[in-house]
XYZ file of C-alpha atoms in Angstrom:
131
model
C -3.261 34.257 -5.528
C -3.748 32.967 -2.035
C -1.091 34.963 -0.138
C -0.658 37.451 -2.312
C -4.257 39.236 -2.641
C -4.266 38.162 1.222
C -6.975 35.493 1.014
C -7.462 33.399 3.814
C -6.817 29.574 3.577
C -10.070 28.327 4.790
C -11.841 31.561 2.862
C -14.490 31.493 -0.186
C -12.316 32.436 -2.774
C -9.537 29.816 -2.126
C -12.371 26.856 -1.341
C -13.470 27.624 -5.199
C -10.228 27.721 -6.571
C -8.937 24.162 -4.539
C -12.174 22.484 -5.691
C -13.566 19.078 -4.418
C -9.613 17.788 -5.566
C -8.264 18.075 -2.116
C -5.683 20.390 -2.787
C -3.614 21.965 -0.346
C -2.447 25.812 -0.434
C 1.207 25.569 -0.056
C 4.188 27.437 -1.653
C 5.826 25.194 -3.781
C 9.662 25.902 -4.528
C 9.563 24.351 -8.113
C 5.899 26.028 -8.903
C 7.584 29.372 -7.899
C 10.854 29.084 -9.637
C 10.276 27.205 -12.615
C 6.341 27.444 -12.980
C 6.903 30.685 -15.595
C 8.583 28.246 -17.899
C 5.650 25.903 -17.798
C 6.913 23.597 -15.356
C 3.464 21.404 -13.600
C 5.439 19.926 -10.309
C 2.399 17.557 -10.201
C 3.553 15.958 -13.570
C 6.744 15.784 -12.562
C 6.055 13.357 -9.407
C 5.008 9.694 -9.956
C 3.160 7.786 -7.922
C 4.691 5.462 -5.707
C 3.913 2.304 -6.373
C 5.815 0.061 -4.016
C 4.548 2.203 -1.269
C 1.082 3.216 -2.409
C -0.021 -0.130 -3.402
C 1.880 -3.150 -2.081
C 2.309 -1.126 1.634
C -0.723 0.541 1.772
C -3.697 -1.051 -0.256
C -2.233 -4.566 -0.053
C -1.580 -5.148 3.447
C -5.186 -4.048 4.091
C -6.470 -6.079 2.010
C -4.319 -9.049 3.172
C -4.960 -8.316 6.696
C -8.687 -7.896 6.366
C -8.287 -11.826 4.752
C -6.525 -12.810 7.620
C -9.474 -11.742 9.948
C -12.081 -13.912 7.682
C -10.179 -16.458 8.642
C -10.376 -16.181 12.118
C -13.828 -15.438 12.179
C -14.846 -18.634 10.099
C -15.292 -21.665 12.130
C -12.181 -23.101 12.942
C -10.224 -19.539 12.280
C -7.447 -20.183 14.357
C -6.527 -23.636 12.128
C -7.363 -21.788 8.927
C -4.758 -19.065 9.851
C -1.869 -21.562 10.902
C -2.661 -23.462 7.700
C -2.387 -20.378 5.519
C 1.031 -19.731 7.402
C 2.006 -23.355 6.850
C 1.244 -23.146 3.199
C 3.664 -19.629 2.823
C 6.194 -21.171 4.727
C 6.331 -23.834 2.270
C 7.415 -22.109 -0.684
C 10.257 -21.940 -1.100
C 12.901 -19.198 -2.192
C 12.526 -19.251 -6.278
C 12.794 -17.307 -9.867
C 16.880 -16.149 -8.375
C 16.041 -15.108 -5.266
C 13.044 -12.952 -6.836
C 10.495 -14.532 -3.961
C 12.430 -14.913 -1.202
C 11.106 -17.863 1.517
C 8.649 -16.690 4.169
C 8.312 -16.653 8.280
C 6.418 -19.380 9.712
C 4.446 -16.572 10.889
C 2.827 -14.228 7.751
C -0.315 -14.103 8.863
C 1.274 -11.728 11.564
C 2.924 -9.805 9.371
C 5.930 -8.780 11.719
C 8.435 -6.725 10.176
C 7.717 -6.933 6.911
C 9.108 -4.806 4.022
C 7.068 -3.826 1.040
C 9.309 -6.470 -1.272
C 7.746 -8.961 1.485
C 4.315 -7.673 0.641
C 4.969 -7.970 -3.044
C 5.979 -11.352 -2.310
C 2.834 -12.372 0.040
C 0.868 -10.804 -3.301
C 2.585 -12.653 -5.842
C 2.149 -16.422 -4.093
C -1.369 -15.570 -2.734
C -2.406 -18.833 -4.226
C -2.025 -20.041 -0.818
C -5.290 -18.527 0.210
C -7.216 -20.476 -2.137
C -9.785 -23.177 -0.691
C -9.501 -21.967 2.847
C -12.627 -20.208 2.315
C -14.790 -22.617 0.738
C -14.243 -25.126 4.240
């Protein structure tokens, strides 16, 4: 439709057809070959989790925690206190939570099994903001 009936990209016609979805005109490879037997390429793509959630939506979260801390009063104690209480679990469930840095609040290289970790024993947040 797009390059075919030469349409520009940024044009009326194509801004109608995309929609408010965000869609981006591109060839797709299995759209062309495979779309005439009915194959949707967007069904056939999942969503990655790991990546989507526990590296992307996660670690923002956690980090924008990390600066409440600091900006409470005594932030800098709150901060060492949360990494003192990660540090103290310990490696559990067959290795499934492995044990953490003395440092997470800095979150140096981490891996997004470390974030799923950090997520999993977030208990160790609890009371620091109610001081």
């Amino acid at each position: 439709y797009i390059y075919n009936l030469g349409n520009t990209v940024d044009g009326m016609k194509v801004g109608q057809m995309l929609g408010e979805g965000s869609w981006v005109p591109i060839l797709n490879i299995f759209a062309e070959k495979l779309g005439a037997l009915g194959l949707d390429p967007f069904q056939m793509l999942v969503v990655d989790f790991m990546h989507k959630c526990e590296l992307g939506t996660w670690k923002v979260l956690f980090t924008h925690l990390i600066r409440i801390l600091y900006s409470l009063l005594g932030g800098d104690k709150l901060v060492a206190t949360l990494d003192a209480r990660f540090h103290q679990v310990l490696t559990f469930c067959n290795r499934v939570i492995q044990m953490f840095a003395n440092n997470t609040s800095k979150m140096k290289r981490l891996a997004a099994r470390d974030f799923e970790d950090i997520l999993q024993v977030c208990f160790c947040l609890t009371r620091l903001y109610s001081t």
